[in-house]
Coordinates of C-alpha atoms in Angstrom, one line a residue:
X1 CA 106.1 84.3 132.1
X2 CA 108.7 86.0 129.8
X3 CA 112.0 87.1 130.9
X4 CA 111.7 90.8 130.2
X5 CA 108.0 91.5 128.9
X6 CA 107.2 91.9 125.5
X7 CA 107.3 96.0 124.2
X8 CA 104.1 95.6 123.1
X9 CA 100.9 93.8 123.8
X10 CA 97.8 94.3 121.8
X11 CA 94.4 93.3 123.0
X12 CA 91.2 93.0 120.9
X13 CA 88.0 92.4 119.2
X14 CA 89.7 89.4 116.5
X15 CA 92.9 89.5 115.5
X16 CA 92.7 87.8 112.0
X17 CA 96.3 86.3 111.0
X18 CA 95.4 84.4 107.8
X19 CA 97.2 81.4 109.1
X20 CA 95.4 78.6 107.5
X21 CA 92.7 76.9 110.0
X22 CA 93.3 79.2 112.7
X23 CA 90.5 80.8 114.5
X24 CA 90.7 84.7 115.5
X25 CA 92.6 85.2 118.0
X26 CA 92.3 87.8 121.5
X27 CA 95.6 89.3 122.3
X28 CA 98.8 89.5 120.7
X29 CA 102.6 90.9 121.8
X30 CA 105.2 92.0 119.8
X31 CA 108.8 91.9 120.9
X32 CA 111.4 93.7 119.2
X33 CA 110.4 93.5 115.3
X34 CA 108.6 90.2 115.4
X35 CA 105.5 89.1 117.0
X36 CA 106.5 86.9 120.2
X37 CA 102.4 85.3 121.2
X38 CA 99.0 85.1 120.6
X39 CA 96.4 84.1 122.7
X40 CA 92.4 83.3 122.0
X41 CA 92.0 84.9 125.6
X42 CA 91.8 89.1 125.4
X43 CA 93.6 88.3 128.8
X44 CA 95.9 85.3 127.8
X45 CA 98.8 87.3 127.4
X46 CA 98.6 89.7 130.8
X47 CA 102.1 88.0 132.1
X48 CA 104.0 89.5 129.3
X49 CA 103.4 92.8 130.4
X50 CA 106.0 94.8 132.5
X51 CA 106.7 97.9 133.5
X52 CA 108.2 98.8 130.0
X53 CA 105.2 97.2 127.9
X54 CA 102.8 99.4 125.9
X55 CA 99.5 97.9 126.0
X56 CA 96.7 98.9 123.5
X57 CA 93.0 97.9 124.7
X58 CA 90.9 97.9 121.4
X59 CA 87.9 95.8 122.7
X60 CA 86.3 96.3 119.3
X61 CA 89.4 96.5 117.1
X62 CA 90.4 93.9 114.3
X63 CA 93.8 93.7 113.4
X64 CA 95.1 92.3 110.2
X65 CA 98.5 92.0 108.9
X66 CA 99.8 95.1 107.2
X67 CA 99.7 94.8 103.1
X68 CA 101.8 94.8 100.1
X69 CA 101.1 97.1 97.6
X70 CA 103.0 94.7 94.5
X71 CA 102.9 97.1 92.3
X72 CA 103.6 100.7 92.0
X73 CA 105.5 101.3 89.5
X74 CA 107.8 103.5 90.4
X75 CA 105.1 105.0 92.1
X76 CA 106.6 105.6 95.6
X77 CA 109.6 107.6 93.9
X78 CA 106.9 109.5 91.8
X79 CA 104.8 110.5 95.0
X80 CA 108.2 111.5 97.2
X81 CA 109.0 113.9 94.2
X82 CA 105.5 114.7 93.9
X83 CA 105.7 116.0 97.5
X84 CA 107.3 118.7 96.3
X85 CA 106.0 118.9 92.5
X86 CA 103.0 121.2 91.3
X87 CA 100.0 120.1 92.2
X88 CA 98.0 119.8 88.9
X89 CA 95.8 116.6 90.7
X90 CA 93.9 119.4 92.3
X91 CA 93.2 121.0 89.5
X92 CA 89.4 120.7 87.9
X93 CA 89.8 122.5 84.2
X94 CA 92.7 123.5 81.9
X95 CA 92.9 127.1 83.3
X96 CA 93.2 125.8 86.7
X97 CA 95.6 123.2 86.0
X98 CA 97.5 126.0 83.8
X99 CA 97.3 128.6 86.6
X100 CA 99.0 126.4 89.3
X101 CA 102.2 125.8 86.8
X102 CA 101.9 129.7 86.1
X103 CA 101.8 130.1 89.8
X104 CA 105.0 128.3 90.3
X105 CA 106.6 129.5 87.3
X106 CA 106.3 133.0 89.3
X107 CA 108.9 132.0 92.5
X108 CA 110.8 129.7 89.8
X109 CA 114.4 130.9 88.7
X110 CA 113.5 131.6 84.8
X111 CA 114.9 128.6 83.4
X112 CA 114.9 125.8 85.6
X113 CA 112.1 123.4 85.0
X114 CA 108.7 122.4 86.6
X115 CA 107.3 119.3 87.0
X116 CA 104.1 118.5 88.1
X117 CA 102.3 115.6 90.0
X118 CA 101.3 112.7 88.0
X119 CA 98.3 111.3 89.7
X120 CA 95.7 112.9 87.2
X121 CA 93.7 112.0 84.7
X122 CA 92.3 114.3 81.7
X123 CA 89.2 112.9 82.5
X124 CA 88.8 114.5 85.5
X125 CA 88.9 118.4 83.4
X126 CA 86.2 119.8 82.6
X127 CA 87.9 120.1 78.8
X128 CA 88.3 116.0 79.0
X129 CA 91.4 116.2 77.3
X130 CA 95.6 116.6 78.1
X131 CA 96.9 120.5 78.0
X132 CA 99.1 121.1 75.0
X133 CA 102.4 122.5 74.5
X134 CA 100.8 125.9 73.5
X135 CA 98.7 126.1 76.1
X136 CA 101.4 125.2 78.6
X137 CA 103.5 128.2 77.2
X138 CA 100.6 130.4 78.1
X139 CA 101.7 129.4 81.8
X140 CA 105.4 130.2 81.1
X141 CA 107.5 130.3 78.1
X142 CA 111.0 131.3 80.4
X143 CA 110.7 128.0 82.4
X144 CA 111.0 124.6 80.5
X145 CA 107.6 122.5 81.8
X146 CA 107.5 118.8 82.3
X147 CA 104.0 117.4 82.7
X148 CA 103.9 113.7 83.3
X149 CA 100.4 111.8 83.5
X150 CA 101.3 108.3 85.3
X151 CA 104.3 106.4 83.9
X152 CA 103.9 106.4 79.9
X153 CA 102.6 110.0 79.2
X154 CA 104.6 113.4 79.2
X155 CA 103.7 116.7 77.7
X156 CA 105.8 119.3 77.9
X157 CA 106.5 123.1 76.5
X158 CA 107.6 124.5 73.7
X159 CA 111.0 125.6 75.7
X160 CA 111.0 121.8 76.7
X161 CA 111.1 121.1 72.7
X162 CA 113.7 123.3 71.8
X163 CA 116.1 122.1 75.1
X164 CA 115.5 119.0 73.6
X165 CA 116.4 119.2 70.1
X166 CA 113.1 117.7 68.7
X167 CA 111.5 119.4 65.5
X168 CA 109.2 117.7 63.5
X169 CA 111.5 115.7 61.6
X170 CA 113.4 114.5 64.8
X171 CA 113.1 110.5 64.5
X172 CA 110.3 108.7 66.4
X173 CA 112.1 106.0 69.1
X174 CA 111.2 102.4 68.6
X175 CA 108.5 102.0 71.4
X176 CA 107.5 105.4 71.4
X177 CA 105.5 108.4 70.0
X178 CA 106.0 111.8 69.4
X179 CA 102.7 113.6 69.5
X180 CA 101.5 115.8 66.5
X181 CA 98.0 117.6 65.9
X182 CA 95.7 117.6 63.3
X183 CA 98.0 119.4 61.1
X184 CA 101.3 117.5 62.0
X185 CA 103.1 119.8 64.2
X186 CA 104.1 118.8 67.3
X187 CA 101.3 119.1 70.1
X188 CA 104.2 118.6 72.9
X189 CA 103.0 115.1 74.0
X190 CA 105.8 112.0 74.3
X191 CA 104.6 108.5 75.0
X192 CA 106.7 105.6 75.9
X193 CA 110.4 105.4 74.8
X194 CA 109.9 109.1 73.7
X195 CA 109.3 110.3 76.9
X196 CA 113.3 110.0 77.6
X197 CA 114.3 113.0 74.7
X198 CA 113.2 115.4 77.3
X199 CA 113.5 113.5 81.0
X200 CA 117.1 112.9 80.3
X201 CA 117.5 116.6 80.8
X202 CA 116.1 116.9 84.2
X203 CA 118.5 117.4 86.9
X204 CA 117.3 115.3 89.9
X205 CA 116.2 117.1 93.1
X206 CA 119.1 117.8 95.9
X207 CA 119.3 114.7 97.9
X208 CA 117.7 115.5 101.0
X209 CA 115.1 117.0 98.9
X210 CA 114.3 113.7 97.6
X211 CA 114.4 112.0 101.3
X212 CA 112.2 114.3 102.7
X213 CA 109.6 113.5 100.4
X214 CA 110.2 109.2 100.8
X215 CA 109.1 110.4 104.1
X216 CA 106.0 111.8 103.3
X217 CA 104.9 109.6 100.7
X218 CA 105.9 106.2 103.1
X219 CA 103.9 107.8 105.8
X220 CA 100.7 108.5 103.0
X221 CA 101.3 104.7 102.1
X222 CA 101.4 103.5 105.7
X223 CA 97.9 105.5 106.6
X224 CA 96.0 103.3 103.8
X225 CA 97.5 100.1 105.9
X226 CA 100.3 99.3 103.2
X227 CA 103.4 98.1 105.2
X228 CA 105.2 97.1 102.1
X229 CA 105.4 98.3 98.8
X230 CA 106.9 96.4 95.6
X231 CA 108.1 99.7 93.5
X232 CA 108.4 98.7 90.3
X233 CA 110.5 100.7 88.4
X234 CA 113.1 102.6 90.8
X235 CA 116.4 103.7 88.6
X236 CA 119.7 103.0 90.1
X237 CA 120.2 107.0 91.4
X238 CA 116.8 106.7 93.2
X239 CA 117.8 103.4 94.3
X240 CA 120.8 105.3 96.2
X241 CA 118.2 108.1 97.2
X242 CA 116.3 104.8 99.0
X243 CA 119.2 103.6 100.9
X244 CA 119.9 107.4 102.2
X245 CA 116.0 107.5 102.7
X246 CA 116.5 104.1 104.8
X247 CA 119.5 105.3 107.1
X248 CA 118.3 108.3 107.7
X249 CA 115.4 106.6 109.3
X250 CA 112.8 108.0 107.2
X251 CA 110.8 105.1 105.9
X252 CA 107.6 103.9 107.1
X253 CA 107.1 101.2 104.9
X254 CA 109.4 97.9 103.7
X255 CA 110.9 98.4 99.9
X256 CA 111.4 95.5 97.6
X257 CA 112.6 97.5 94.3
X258 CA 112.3 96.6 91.1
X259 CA 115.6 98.2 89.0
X260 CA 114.3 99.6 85.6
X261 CA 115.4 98.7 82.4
X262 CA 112.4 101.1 80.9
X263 CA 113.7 102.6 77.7
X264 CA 116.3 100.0 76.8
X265 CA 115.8 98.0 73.8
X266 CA 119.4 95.5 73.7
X267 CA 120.3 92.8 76.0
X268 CA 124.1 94.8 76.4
X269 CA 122.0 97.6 77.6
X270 CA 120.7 95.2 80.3
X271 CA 124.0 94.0 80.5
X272 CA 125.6 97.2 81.9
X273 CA 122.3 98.0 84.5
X274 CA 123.0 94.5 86.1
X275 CA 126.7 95.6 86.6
X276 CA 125.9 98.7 88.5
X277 CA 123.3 96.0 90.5
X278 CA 126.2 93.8 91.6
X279 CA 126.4 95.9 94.7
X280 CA 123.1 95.4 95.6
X281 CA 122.8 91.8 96.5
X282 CA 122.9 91.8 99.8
X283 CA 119.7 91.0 101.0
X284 CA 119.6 90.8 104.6
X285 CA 117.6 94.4 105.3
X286 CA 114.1 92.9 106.1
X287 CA 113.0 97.2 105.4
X288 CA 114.7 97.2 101.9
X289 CA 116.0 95.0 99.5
X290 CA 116.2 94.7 95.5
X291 CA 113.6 92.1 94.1
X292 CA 114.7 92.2 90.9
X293 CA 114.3 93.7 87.3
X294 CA 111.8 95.4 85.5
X295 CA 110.8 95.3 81.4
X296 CA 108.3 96.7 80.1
X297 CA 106.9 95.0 76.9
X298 CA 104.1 97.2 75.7
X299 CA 102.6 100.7 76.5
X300 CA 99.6 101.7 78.8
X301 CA 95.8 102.8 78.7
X302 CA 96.9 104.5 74.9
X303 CA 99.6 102.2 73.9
X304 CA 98.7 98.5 75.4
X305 CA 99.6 96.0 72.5
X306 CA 96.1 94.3 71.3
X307 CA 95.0 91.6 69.3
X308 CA 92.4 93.4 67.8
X309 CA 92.3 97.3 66.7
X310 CA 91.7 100.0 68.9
X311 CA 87.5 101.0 69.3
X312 CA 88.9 104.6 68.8
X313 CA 91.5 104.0 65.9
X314 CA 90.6 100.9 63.6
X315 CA 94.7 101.3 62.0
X316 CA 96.0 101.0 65.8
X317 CA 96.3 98.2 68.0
X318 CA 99.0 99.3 70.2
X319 CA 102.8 99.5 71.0
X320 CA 105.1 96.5 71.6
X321 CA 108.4 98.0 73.2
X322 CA 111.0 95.5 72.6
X323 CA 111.0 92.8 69.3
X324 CA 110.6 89.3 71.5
X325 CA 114.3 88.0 70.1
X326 CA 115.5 90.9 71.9
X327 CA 113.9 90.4 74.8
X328 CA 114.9 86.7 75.2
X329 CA 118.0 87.9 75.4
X330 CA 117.6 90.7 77.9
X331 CA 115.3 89.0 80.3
X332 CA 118.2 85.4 79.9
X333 CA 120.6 88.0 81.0
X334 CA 118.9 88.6 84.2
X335 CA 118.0 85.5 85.5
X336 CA 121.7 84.1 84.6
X337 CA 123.0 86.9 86.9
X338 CA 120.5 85.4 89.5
X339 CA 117.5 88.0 89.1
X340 CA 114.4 87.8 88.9
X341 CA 112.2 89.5 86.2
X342 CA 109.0 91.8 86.7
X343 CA 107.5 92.6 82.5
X344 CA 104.8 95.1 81.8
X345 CA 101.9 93.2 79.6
X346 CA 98.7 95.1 79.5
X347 CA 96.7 94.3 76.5
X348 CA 96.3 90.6 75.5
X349 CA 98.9 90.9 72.3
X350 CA 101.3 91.6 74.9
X351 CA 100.3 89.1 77.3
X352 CA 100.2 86.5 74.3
X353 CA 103.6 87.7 73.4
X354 CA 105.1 87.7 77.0
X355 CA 104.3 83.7 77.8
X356 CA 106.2 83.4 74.1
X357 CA 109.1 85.0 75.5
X358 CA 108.9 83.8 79.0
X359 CA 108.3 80.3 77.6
X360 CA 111.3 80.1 75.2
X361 CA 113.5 81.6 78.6
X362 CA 111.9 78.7 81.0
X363 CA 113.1 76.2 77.8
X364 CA 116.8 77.9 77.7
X365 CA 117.4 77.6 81.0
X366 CA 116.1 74.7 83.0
X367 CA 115.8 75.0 86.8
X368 CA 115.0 78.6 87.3
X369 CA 113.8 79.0 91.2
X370 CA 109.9 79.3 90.7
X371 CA 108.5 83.1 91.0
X372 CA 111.6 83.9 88.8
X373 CA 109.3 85.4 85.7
X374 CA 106.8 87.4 87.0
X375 CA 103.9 89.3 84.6
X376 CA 103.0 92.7 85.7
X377 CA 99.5 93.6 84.9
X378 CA 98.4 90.6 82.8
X379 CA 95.5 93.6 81.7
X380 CA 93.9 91.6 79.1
X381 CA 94.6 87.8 79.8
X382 CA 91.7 86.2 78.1
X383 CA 90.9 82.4 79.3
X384 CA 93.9 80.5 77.2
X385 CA 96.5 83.0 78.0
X386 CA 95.6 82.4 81.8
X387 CA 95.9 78.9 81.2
X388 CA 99.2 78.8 80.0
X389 CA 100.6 80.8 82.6
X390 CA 99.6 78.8 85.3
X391 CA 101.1 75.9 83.3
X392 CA 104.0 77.8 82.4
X393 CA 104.4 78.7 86.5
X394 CA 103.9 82.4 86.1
X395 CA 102.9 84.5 88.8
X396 CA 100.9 87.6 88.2
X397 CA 99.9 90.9 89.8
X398 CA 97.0 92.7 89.4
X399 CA 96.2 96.3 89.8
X400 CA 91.9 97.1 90.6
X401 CA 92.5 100.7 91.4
X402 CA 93.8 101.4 88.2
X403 CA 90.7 99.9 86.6
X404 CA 88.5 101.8 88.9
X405 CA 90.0 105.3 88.1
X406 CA 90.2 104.8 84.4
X407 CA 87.9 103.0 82.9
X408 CA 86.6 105.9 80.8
X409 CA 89.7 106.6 79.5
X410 CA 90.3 103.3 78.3
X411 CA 86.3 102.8 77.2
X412 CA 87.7 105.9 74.6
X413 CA 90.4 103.3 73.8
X414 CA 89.0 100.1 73.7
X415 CA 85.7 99.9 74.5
X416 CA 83.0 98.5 76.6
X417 CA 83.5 95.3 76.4
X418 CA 87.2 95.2 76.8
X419 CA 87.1 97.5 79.6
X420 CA 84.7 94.9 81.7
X421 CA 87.2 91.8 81.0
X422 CA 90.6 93.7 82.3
X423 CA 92.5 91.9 85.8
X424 CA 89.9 88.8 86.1
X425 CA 90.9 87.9 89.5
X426 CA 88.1 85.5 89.5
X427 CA 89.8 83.8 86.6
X428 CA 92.8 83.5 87.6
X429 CA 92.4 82.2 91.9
X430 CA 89.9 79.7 89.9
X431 CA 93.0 78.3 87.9
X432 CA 95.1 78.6 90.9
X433 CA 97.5 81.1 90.0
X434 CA 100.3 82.8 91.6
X435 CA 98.2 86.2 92.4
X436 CA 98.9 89.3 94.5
X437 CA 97.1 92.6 93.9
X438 CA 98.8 96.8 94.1
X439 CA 97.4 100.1 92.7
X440 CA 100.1 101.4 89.8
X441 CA 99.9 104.7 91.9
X442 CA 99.8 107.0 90.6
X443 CA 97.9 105.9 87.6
X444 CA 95.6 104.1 90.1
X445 CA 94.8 105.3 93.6
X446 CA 97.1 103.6 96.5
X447 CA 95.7 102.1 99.3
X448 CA 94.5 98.7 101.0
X449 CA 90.9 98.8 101.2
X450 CA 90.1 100.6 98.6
X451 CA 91.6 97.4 96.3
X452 CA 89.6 95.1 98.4
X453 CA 86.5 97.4 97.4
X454 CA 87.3 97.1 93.6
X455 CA 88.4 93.6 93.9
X456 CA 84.9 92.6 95.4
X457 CA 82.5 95.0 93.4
X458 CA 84.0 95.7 90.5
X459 CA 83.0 99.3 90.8
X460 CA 84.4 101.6 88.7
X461 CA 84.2 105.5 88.4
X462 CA 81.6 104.7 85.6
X463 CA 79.9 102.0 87.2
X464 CA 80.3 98.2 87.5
X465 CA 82.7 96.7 85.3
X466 CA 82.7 92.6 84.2
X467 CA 80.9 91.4 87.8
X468 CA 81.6 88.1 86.7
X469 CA 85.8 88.9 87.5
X470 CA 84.8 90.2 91.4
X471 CA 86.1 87.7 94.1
X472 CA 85.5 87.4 98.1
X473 CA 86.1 89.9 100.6
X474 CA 88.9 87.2 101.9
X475 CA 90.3 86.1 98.6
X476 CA 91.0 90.2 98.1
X477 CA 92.7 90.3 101.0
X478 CA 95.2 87.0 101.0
X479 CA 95.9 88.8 97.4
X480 CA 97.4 92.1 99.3
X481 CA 98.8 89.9 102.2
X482 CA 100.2 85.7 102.4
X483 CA 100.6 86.0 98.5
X484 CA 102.0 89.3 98.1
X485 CA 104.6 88.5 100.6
X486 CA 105.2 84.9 98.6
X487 CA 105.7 87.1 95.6
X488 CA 108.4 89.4 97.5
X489 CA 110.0 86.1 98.6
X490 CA 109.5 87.2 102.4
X491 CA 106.5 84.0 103.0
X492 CA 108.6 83.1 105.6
X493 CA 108.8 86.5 107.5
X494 CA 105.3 88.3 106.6
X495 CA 102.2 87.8 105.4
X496 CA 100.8 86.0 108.0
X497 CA 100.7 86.8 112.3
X498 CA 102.4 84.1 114.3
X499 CA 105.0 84.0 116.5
X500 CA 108.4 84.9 115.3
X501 CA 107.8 86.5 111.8
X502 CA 108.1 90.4 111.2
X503 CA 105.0 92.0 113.5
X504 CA 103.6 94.3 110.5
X505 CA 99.7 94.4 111.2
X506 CA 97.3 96.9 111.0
X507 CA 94.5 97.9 113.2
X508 CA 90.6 98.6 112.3
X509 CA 88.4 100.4 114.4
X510 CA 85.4 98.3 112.8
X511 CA 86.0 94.7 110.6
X512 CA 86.4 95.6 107.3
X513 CA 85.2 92.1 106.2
X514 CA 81.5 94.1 107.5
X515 CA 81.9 97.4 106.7
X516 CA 79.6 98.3 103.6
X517 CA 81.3 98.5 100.1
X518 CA 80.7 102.2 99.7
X519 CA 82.6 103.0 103.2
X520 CA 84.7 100.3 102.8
X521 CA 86.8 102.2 99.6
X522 CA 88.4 105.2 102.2
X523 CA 88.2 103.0 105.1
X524 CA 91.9 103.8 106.8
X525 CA 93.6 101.7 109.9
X526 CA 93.8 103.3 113.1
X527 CA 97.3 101.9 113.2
X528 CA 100.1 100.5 111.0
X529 CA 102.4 98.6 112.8
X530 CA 105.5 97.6 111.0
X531 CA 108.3 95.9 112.4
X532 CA 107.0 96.1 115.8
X533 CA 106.9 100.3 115.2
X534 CA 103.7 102.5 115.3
X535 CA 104.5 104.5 112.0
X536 CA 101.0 106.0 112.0
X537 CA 99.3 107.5 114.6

C-alpha cells in the first residue's frame, strides 16, 4: 500500500523493460515523472490505485521504453521551421515542386524570402534531378528562394545570387562547392561551407513562430515512439528558441543538443562558440540539456570523403571540411572546456581520417571521461577502421533510415557495392562497440520502428542492401533504447523501466518483436509516455 496512489497504473499484455535477465512483466505505475512498481501479476499493483489514479487496461498491449532518436542533425529545428516552410516533399515533378514555391510566392511580400522543406529527395521527381536557379526564377524572380535538400545541399534563385554577391568568379570556401553547369555558369546549387554565402542572409522566423512549430514537430516525433531526440547541430539562436520552446511547455520530447560548429574551419572560431556555451552548463533539466559539440569532417551522399574515386566521377573522391591539424586543435578546445565532441564521418577517408584525429586528441590529453569523442555516422567504416575504434573507445551512431531512403542516390555516387556496406551494425555489436541508432531526418525518415525495420532487413527503397550488416529485432531495439540513453549520458535515468528512473515508455497495440517486417516500418505506438505525461493520444 502506497501513501497516496500512484497517478498512473498501466496494465498489460508484457511490459518489456530491457533490464538485463528480467522477464516481462504485468503491470506498471508511474508516479510523478518516474516509474514507482512493476509487477509480473496484471493485478499485482491494484493497491496503488486511488481515487486520483488513471488506469489504462491494455490486456494485449506491449509497452517498451520510449526511444532516442541519436541523431538528427539539426533535424528537429529543420522540421519546426518546416512546419511552416513550402511543402516541396509533396511534390512528384519539377512543375509541381515549382508551382508550390510560385504558389507561395503569390501571398509573399515581394522580397522576402521562401524556404522550403528539406525532407526530399530528387529522386523522388519524375525529372530525377534538383530544380535549378533558372527554373526556380520561373516560380518568382521578386522573392529571393532558398531550397535546402537535407543538411549539405541548397539551391537557390537567381535573386538569391545577386543578394548574395556571388558571380562566377566569387571564390569557392574551403569545404564547399559552388555549383556551375555544363558551360560554367552558375546553376544556383551550394554544397557544404558554401551553403552559408546565402543562409547568412536569412532573417530567422519571429520567435513564437519558431515555438509553435517545436510543437508540432516534437509531437510528429513523439507519434513514431521517439521520447528523446539527440539534435545534432542546433546553433546557439535556436538553442535559445529551445529553452522558450521548453518553458512555454511546448515540448513533447527530451532534447540533448548538439551546439554546431558547421562552417567553421579555426580552433579561435571554436573558441568564441564555447564562450557563448558557458551559460549552458547547467544540466539538471532531465527535458533539455546541451550534450555537447558538433564538427563536421566531410560532406554527405555528394561530398562524403572516400578512399577510392567516386563510381560517377573517377577525378572525385569527396570533400574533407577541416585539414586534421586544424581540427586537433578545435576538437582539444572542446573537451578542455569539459565538452564532449559529436564529428560527421561518412565515407571511409573520413572515418580513416577521424580515428587519426581523435587518436592524436585521446594521446594529448590523457583521462578524457569515456563517450567523450563520439563518431557521427561512421558511413563507410570498413573492418580495420571498426577495429580501431573500439580500441580507441569510440562510440558511434548509426542512421538506417537514411540508407533506406537513399540508396539510389548514393548508387549514382558510389555504387553498388559501396552502397550495400554503409552503417554495418552487424559489424560493429560483433566487436562490441559503443552503438546507438537515429534517422538524420530529414535526409532519412524519423521514427522508431521504421529503424528497427531497416536495421533487421536491410531494405531499402531499391531493395536489400549488404544482408550480411542486418542484426536482431532486439539488438535494433537496445540500439534506440539502453545505449542511446548511455550515449546521452542519462543510463542512469532512461533507457531501461524500473522503479525510480524517468517513466518514458511507449505502448503497442500488437508486439512489434511479431509484427511482419513490411507492417512493422509505419507501425506507430498507441501511446508515448514521457516523464510520466501522455504526449500522444
Amino acid at each position: 500500500m502506497t501513501d497516496h496512489g500512484a497517478d498512473l497504473v498501466i496494465r498489460a499484455e508484457a511490459i518489456h523493460t530491457l533490464v538485463p535477465g528480467q522477464a516481462p512483466q504485468r503491470a506498471l505505475a508511474v508516479r510523478g515523472d518516474r516509474i514507482a512498481a512493476l509487477s509480473p501479476d496484471p493485478n499485482g499493483l491494484d493497491d496503488w490505485v486511488g481515487p486520483h489514479t488513471t488506469v489504462h487496461d491494455l490486456p494485449g498491449a506491449t509497452v517498451l521504453p520510449a526511444f532516442d532518436d541519436t541523431h538528427t542533425h539539426t533535424h528537429l529545428i529543420y522540421a519546426a521551421l518546416g512546419a511552416h516552410d513550402v511543402p516541396v516533399h509533396q511534390a512528384h515533378d519539377i512543375p509541381e515542386f515549382l508551382d508550390l514555391i510560385r504558389q507561395r510566392a503569390k501571398v509573399t511580400p515581394e522580397g522576402e524570402w521562401i524556404r522550403t522543406t528539406t525532407n526530399w529527395q530528387e529522386l523522388n521527381l519524375a525529372e530525377r534531378r534538383m530544380p535549378t536557379a533558372a527554373e526556380l526564377d520561373r516560380a518568382t524572380d521578386r522573392h529571393p528562394v532558398l531550397v535546402k535538400r537535407g543538411g549539405h545541399n541548397d539551391i537557390v534563385n537567381s535573386y538569391a545570387l545577386r543578394l548574395a554577391g556571388i558571380t562566377e568568379d566569387t571564390p569557392v570556401p574551403p569545404g564547399g562547392v559552388i555549383g556551375r553547369d555544363a558551360d560554367g555558369k552558375l546553376n544556383g546549387r551550394l554544397i557544404d561551407n558554401a551553403m552559408g554565402l546565402v543562409e547568412r542572409l536569412i532573417p530567422g522566423p519571429d520567435r513564437s513562430r519558431r515555438i509553435d512549430g517545436l510543437r508540432l514537430a516534437s509531437a510528429q516525433y513523439a507519434a513514431t515512439g521517439i521520447g528523446t531526440v539527440r539534435d545534432c547541430a542546433v546553433g546557439p539562436e535556436d538553442y535559445a528558441v529551445l529553452l522558450a520552446a521548453r518553458e512555454a511547455g511546448a515540448l513533447s520530447i527530451r532534447i540533448r543538443a548538439l551546439i554546431s560548429a558547421l562552417g567553421m574551419t579555426s580552433a579561435a572560431q571554436v573558441e568564441d562558440l564555447l564562450d557563448v556555451m558557458e551559460d549552458w552548463r547547467d544540466g539538471s533539466d532531465p527535458w533539455m540539456r546541451v550534450w555537447g559539440v558538433k564538427f563536421g569532417l566531410d560532406g554527405g551522399l555528394e561530398a562524403g570523403a572516400t578512399e577510392e574515386p567516386y563510381a560517377c566521377d573517377h577525378a572525385f573522391s569527396g570533400t574533407l571540411i577541416w585539414e586534421p591539424d586544424a581540427l586537433v586543435e578545435a576538437v582539444e578546445a572542446v573537451v578542455r572546456r569539459g565538452w564532449r565532441v559529436g564529428t560527421h564521418a561518412y565515407g571511409d577517408r573520413a572515418v580513416r581520417t577521424l580515428l587519426d584525429v581523435y587518436e592524436r586528441v585521446l594521446a594529448r590529453n590523457p583521462g578524457l571521461p569515456a563517450g567523450t569523442l563520439v563518431m557521427e555516422h561512421g558511413g563507410l567504416a570498413g573492418p580495420e577502421q571498426r577495429v580501431r575504434a573500439v580500441e580507441l573507445g569510440i562510440p558511434v551512431t548509426i542512421q538506417q533510415p537514411l540508407l533506406h531512403d537513399t540508396a539510389e542516390v548514393e548508387e549514382g555516387f558510389w555504387g553498388p557495392e559501396r552502397v550495400a556496406r554503409l552503417f554495418p551494425a552487424r559489424g560493429w555489436i560483433d566487436l562490441g562497440a559503443q552503438v546507438s541508432a537515429g534517422s538524420d531526418f530529414p535526409v532519412g525518415q524519423f521514427g522508431a520502428m521504421r529503424s528497427v525495420y531497416g536495421m533487421t532487413t536491410r531494405q531499402t527503397v531499391i531493395g536489400v542492401k549488404g544482408p550480411e550488416h542486418a542484426i536482431t529485432y532486439d539488438e535494433a531495439v537496445t540500439l534506440h533504447t539502453v545505449n542511446a540513453a548511455r550515449l546521452c549520458g542519462d543510463q542512469d535515468l532512461r533507457g531501461t523501466l524500473s522503479p525510480g528512473r524517468l517513466a518514458d515508455l511507449t505502448v503497442w497495440d500488437q508486439d512489434p518483436a511479431r509484427c511482419p517486417s513490411g507492417a512493422l516500418r509505419d507501425l506507430n505506438p498507441v501511446h508515448t509516455i514521457v516523464g510520466g505525461r501522455l504526449v500522444t493520444r
